[in-house]
Coordinates of C-alpha atoms in Angstrom, one line a residue:
Chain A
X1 CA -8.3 -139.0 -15.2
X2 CA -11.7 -136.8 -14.7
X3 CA -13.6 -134.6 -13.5
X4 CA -17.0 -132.5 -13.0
X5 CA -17.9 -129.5 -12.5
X6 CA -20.2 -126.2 -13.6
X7 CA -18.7 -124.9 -16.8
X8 CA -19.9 -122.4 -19.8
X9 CA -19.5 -123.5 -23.0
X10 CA -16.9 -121.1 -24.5
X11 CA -16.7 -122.4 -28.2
X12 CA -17.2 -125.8 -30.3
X13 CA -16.5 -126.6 -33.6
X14 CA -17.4 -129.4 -35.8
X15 CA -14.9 -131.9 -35.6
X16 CA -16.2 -134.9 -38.4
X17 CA -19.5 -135.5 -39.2
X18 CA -21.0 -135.8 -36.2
X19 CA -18.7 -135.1 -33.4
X20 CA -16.9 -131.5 -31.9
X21 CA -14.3 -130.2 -30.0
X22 CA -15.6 -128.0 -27.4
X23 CA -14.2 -125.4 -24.3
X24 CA -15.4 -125.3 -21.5
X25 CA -14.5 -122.6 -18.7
X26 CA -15.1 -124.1 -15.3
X27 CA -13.9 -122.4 -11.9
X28 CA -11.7 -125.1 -10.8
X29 CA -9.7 -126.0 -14.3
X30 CA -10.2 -123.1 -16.4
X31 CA -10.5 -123.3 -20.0
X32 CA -10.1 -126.9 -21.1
X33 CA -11.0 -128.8 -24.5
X34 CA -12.5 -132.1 -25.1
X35 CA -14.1 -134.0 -27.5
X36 CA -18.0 -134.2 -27.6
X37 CA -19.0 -137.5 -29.5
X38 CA -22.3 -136.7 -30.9
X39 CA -21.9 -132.8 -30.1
X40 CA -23.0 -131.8 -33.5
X41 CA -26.2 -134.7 -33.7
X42 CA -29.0 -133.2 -33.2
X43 CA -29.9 -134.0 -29.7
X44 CA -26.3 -132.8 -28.2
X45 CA -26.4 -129.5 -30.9
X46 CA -28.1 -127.2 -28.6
X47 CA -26.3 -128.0 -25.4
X48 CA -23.2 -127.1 -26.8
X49 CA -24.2 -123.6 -28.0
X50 CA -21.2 -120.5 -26.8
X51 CA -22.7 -119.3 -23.5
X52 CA -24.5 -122.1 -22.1
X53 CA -24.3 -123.5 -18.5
X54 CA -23.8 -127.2 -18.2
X55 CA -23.0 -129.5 -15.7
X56 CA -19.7 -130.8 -17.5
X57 CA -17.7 -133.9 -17.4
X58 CA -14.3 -134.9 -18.9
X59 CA -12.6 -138.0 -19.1
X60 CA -9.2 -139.2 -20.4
X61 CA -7.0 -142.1 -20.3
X62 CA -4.2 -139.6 -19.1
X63 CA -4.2 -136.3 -18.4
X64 CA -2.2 -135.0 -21.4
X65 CA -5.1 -136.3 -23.6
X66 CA -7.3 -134.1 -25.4
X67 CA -10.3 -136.3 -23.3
X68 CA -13.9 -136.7 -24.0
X69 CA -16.4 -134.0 -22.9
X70 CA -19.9 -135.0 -22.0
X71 CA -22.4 -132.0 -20.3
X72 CA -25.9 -131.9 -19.2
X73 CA -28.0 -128.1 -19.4
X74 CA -28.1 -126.4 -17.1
X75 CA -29.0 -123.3 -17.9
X76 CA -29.5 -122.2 -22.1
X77 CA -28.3 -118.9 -22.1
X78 CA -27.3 -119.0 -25.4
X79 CA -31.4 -119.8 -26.6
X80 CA -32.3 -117.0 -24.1
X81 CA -30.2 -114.7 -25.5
X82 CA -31.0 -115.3 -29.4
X83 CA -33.6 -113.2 -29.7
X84 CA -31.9 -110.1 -29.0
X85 CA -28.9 -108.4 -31.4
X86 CA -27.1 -107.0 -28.4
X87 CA -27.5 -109.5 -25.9
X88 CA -26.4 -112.4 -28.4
X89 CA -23.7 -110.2 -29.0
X90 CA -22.2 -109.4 -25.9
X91 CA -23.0 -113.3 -24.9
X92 CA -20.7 -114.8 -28.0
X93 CA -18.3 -110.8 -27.2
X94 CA -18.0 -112.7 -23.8
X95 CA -17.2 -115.9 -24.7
X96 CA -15.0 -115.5 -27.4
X97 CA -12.8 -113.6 -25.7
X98 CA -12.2 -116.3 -22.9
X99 CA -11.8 -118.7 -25.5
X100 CA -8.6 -116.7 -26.9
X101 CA -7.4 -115.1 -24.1
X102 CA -7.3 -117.8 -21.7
X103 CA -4.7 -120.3 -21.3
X104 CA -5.8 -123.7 -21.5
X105 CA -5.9 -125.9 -18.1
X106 CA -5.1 -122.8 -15.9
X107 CA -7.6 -122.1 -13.0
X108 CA -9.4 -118.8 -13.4
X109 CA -11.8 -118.8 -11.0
X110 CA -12.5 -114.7 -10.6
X111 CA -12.8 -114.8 -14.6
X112 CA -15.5 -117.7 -14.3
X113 CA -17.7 -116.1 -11.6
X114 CA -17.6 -113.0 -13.5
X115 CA -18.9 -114.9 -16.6
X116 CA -21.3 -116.6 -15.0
X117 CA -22.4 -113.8 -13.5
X118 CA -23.0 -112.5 -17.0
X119 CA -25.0 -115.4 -18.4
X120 CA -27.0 -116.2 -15.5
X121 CA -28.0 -112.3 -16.0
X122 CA -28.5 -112.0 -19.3
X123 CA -32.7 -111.2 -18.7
X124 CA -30.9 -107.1 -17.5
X125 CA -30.2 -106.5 -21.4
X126 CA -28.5 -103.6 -22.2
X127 CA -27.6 -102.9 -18.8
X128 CA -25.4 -106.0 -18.7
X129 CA -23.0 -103.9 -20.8
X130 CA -21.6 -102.6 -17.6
X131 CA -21.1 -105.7 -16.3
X132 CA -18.9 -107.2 -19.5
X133 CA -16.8 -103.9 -19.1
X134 CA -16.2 -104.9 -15.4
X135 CA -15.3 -108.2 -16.1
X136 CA -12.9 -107.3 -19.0
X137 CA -11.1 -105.2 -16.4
X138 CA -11.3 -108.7 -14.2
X139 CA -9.9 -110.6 -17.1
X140 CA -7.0 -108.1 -17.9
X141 CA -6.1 -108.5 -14.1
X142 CA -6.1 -111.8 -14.1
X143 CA -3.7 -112.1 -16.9
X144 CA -1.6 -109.6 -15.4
X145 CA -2.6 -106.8 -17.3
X146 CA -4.6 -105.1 -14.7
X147 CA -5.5 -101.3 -15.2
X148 CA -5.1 -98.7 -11.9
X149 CA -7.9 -96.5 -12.0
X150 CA -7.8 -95.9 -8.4
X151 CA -5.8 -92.2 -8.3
X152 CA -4.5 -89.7 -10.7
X153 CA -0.9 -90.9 -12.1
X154 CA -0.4 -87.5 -11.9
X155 CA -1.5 -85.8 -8.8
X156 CA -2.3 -88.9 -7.0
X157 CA -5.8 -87.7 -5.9
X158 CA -8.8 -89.7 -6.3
X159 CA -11.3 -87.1 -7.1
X160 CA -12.8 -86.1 -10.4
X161 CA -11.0 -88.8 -12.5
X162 CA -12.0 -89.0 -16.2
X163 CA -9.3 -90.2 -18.2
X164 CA -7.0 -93.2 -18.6
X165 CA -3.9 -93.0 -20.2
X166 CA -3.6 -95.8 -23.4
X167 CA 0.2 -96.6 -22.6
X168 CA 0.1 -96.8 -19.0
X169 CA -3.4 -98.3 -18.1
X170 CA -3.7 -95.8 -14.9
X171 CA -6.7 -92.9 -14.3
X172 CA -5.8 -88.9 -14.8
X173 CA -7.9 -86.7 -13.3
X174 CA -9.7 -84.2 -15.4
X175 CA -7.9 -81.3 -14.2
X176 CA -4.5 -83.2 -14.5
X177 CA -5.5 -84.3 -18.8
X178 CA -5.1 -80.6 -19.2
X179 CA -3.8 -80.7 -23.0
X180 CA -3.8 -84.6 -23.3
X181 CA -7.4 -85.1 -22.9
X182 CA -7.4 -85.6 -26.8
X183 CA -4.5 -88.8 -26.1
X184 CA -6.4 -90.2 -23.5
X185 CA -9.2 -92.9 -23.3
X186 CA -12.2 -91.2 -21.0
X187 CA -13.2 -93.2 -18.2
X188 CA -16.8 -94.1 -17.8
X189 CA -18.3 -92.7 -14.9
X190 CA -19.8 -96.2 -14.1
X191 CA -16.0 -97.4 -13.5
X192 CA -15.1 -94.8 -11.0
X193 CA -14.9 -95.3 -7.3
X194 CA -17.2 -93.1 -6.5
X195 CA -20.0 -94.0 -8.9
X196 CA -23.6 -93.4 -7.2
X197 CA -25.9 -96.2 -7.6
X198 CA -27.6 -94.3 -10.2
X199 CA -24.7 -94.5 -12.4
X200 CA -23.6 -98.0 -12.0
X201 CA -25.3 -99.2 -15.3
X202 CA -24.1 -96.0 -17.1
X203 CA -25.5 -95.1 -20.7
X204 CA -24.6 -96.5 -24.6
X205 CA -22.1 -93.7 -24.8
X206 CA -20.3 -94.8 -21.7
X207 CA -20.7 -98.6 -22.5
X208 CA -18.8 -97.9 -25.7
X209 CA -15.9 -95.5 -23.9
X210 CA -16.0 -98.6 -21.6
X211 CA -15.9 -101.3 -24.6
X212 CA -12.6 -99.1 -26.1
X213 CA -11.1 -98.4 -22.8
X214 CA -11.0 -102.0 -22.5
X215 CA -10.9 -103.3 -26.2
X216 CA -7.5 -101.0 -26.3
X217 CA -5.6 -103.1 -23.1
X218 CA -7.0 -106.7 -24.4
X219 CA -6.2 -105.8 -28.4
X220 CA -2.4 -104.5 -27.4
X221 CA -1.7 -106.2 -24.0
X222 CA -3.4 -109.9 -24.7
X223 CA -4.1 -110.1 -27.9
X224 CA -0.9 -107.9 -29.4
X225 CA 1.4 -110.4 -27.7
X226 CA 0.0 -113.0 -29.4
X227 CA 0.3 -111.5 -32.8
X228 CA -3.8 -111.8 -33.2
X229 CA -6.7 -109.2 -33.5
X230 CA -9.4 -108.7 -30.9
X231 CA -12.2 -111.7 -32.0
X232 CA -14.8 -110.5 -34.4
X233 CA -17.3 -111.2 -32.1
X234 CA -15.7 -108.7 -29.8
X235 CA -15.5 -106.0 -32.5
X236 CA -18.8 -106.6 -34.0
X237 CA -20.1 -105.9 -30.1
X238 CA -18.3 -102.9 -30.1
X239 CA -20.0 -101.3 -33.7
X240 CA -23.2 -102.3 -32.3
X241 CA -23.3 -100.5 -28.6
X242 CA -21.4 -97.3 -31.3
X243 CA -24.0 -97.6 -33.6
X244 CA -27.0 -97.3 -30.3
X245 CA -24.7 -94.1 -28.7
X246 CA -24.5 -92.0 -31.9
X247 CA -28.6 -93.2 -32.6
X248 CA -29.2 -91.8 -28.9
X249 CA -27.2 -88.9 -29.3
X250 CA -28.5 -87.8 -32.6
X251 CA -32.2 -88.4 -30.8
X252 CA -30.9 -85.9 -28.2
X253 CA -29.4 -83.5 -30.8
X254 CA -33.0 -83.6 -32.6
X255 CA -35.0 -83.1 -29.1
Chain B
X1 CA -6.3 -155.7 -51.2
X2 CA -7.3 -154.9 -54.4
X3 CA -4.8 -152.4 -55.7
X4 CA -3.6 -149.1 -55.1
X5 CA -6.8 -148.3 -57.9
X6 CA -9.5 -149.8 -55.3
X7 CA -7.8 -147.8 -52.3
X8 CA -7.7 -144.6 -54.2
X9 CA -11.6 -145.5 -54.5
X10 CA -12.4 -146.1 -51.5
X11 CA -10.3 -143.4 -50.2
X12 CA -12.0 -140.9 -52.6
X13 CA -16.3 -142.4 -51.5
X14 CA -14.8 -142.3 -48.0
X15 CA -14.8 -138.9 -48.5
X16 CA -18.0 -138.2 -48.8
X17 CA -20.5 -137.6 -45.9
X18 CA -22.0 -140.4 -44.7
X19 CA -19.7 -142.4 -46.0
X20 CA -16.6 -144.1 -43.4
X21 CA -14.2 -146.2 -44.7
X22 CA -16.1 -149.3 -44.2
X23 CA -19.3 -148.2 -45.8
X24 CA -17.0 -146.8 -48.5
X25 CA -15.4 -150.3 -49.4
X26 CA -18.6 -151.8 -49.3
X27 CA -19.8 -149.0 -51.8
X28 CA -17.0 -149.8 -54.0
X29 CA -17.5 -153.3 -54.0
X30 CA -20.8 -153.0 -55.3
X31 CA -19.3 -150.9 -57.8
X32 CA -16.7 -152.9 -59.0
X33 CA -18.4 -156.2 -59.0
X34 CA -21.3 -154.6 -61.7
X35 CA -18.6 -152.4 -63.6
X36 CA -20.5 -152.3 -66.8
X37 CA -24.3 -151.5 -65.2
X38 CA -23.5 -149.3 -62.4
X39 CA -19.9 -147.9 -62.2
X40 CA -19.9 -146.8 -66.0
X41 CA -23.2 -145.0 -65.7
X42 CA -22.4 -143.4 -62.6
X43 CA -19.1 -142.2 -64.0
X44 CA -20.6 -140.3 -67.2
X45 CA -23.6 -139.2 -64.3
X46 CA -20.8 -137.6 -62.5
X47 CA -18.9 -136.3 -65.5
X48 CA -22.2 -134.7 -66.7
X49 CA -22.9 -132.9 -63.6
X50 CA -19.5 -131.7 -63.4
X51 CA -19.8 -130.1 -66.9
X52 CA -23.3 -128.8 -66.5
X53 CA -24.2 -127.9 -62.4
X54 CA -23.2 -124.7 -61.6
X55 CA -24.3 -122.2 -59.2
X56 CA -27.1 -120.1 -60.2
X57 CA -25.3 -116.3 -60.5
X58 CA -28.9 -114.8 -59.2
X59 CA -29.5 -117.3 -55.6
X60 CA -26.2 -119.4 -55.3
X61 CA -28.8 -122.4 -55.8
X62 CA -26.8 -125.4 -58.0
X63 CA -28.7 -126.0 -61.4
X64 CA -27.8 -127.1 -65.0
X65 CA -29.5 -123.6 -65.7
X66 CA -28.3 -120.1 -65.1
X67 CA -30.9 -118.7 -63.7
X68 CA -31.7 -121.5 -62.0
X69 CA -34.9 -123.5 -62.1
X70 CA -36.9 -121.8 -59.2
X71 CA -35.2 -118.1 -60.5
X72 CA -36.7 -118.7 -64.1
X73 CA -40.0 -120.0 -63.0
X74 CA -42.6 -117.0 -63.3
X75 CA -44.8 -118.9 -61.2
X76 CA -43.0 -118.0 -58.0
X77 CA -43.2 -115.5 -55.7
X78 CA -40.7 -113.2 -56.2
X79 CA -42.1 -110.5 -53.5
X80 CA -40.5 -113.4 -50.9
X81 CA -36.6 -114.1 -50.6
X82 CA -35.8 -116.7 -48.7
X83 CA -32.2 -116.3 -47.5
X84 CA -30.7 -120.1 -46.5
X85 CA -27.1 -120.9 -45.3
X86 CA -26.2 -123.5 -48.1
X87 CA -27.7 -125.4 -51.5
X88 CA -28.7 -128.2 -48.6
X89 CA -30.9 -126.1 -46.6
X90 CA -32.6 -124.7 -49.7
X91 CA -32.8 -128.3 -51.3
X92 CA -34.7 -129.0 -47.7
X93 CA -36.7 -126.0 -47.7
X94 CA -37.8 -127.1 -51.7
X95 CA -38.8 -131.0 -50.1
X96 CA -41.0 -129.6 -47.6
X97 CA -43.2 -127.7 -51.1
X98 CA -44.3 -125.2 -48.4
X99 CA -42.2 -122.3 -49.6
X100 CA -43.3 -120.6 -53.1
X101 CA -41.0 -117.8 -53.3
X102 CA -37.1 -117.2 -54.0
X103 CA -34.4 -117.7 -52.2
X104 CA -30.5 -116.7 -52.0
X105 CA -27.6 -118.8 -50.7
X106 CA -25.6 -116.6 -48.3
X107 CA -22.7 -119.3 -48.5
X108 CA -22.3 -119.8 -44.6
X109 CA -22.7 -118.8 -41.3
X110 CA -20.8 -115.5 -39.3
X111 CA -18.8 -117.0 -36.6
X112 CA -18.5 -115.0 -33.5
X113 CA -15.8 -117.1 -32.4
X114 CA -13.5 -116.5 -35.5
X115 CA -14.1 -118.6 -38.9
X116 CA -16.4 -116.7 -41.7
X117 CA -16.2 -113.1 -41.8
X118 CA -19.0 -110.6 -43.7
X119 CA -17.1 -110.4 -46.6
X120 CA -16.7 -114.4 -47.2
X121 CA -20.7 -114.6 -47.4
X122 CA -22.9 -113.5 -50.5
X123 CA -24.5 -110.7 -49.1
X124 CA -24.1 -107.9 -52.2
X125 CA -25.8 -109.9 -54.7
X126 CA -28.5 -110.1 -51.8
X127 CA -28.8 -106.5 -51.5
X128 CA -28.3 -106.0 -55.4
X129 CA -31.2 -107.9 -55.7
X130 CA -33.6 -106.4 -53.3
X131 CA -32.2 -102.9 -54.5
X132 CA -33.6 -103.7 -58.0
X133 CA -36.9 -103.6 -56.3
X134 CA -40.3 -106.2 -56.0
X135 CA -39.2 -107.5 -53.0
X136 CA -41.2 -107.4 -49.8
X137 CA -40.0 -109.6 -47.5
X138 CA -36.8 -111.4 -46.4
X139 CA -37.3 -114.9 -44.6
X140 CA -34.0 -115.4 -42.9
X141 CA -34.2 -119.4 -42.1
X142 CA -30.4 -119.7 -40.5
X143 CA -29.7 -122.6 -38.1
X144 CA -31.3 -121.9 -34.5
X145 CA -27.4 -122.1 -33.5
X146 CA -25.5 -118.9 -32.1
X147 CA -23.7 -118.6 -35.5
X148 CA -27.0 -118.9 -37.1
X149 CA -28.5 -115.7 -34.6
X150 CA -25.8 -114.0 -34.9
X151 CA -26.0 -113.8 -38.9
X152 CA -29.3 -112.8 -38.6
X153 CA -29.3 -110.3 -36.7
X154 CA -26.7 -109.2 -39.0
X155 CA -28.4 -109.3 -42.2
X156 CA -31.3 -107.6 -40.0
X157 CA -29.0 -104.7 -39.9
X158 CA -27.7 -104.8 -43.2
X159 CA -31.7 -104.6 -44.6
X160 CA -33.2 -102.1 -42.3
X161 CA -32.3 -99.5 -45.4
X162 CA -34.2 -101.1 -47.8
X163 CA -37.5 -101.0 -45.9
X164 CA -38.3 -104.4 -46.2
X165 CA -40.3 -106.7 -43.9
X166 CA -36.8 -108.8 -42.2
X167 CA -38.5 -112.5 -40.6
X168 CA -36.6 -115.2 -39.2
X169 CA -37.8 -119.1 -38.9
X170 CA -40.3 -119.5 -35.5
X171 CA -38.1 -121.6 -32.6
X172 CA -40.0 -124.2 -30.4
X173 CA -42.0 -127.5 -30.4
X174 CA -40.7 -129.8 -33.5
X175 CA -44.2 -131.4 -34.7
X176 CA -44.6 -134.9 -33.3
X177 CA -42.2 -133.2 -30.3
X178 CA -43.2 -134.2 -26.9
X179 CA -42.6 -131.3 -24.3
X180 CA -40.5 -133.4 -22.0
X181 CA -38.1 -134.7 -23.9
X182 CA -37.3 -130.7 -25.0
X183 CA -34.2 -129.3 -23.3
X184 CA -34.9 -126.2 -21.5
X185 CA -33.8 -123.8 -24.3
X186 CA -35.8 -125.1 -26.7
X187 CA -38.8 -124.8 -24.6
X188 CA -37.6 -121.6 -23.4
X189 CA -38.2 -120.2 -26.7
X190 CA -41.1 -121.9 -27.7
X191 CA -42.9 -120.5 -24.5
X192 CA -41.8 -117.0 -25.8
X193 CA -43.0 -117.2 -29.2
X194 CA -46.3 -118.8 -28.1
X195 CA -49.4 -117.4 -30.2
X196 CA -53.2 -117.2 -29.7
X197 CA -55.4 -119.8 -30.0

């Protein structure tokens, strides 16, 4: 049994001295683990880093075998993205939430573009922020927790929607929130149909409403199920882009 | 072969890094064959160090002395923390005689992906000691992993109150390196921490 493909590198830990047990996300067999001999040497270490892009191999006797994992680089996102606190953050944010939330050897193949959409991008910086938020929303669809922010619950209409409601994952108009507003997650305006081009990439405050609209679906809908918390990685991104919206907002308090 | 006594040796060396089982029974073949000259000594060796190594309460360093060695030595720099993962890195770090300041252990790496959390590394004694004052600068030298960034940029965080100058390790060319047999991250970095000439 093999294969190869393109796959990121969505975790590996030390397994022995010299050796790790890796996952790899790859379009055509989704998150899948393997054994990398010499993964932790250092000439393999750096390939296997969270984030990276690697033209990937595995190999087993039979397919129920964990298997042997060999990659080549093909792109080092995770080295591109060391040098900044957010990007590195939202890179291992990312990753560690397909390694959790996946299932192992299921086919994914929305939740890998969107991915390697992300690492191939990571150069946009803060910006990208948008992006993970989007691809949360992919990866909540894909395992069948998909949000509707398409019309009101309420009304129906598909204007002036600002709020989503935490228990049922559908948009509510602003006008429709009426005394609820304080109940409700708000919606990002860079989430809504109608965004303008100008908002696509939204602003810190609206990355972190879209970081909890989303971290509030994956932490009761994936991860609740499973009796887990979201990944620290995932939180950790979360304080970070809060910590950047209160800093601009208190810069635009002062001004 | 030997006796459930020479298993539970070789079982026990096997154990320790470096060491499989074969180059573990070899070990304890050597050991057994010169009882009196070498498996004596190294037994009080080991019984000594467990009654007199401990970690140093000031860096986390391991030393028959509390402070250790490099803490009580006034001839150091103690304007300059060096902050290392473990007592292996720091042991490294002493080798290479090119750092004359003090360091701190922090005890591991943050995982991202789950493992060590804030509060499982030594990071209040770090900022107890930097609180006290005469410190200038912080050399974070982490691995050049995504746990090791990560951590960093962590401690970065965790400093900026103190005013103190935060550095990390440089990233790039190992000396003696030849550029082509560099993987692309590697060189990646090293082209964007070049420096004048």
């Amino acid at each position: 049994m093999e294969w190869s493909a393109p796959a990121i590198v969505l975790s590996a830990r030390d397994f022995g001295e010299a050796d790790r047990i890796a996952c790899v996300l790859s379009a055509e067999h989704g998150a899948w683990r393997g054994l990398v001999r010499g993964g932790a040497g250092r000439r393999h270490g750096g390939t296997w880093q969270a984030g990276n892009l690697l033209a990937a191999r595995w190999v087993a006797r039979l397919s129920d075998q964990l298997g042997g994992l060999s990659g080549e680089l093909v792109h080092p996102a995770a080295a591109l993205a060391m040098d900044s606190a957010l990007t590195s953050a939202l890179l291992a944010a990312a990753c560690a939430l397909a390694d959790a939330a996946l299932p192992e050897r299921e086919p994914h193949p929305r939740v890998f573009a969107g991915l390697f959409a992300l690492v191939s991008r990571l150069a946009l910086g803060p910006p990208l922020l948008a992006e993970l938020v989007r691809w949360e929303l992919a990866l909540l669809a894909d395992l069948g927790y998909g949000l509707d922010l398409s019309a009101c619950a309420q009304t129906g209409t598909n204007q002036d929607l600002r709020w989503v409601s935490p228990r049922t994952g559908r948009a509510v108009s602003d006008a429709a929130a009426g005394a609820w507003r304080a109940h409700l997650l708000p919606l990002p305006a860079f989430l809504r149909e109608e965004a303008a081009a100008d908002t696509a990439a939204g602003d810190a405050a609206q990355w972190r409403d879209g970081l909890r609209l989303t971290g509030h679906f994956l932490a009761r809908d994936v991860f609740g199920a499973q009796h887990r918390p979201l990944p620290p990685a995932r939180t950790l991104l979360y304080e970070r882009v809060d910590a950047i919206a209160r800093d601009e907002q208190a810069s635009i308090a002062h001004a | 072969m030997g006796g459930p006594e020479v298993e539970a040796l070789i079982a026990l060396l096997a154990k320790l890094p470096g060491l499989g089982p074969r180059s573990a029974r070899r070990a304890a073949l050597r050991l057994l064959q010169d009882p009196e000259g070498r498996m004596v000594a190294l037994a009080a060796a080991l019984e000594a160090a467990r009654r007199a190594v401990h970690p140093c309460s000031r860096c986390g360093n391991l030393d028959s002395r509390d402070p250790c060695a490099i803490c009580a030595d006034p001839a150091r720099d103690g304007s300059v923390l060096c902050v290392v993962e473990s007592v292996s890195d720091l042991w490294a770090l002493e080798r290479s005689g090119v750092h004359r300041g003090r360091y701190h252990v922090l005890g591991g790496l943050l995982s991202p992906l789950g493992g060590l959390r804030p509060e499982d590394l030594s990071l209040a004694p770090l900022l107890a000691r930097i609180a006290e004052g005469g410190v200038a600068e912080v050399i974070v030298a982490l691995a050049a992993t995504v746990d090791g960034a990560a951590t960093g940029h962590w401690l970065s965080d965790r400093l900026r109150p103190f005013g103190v100058a935060v550095t990390r390790l440089a990233h790039g060319v190992p000396v003696g390196g030849s550029l082509e047999i560099l993987d692309d991250g590697t060189l990646a970095t090293a082209l964007r921490a070049r420096r004048p000439l």
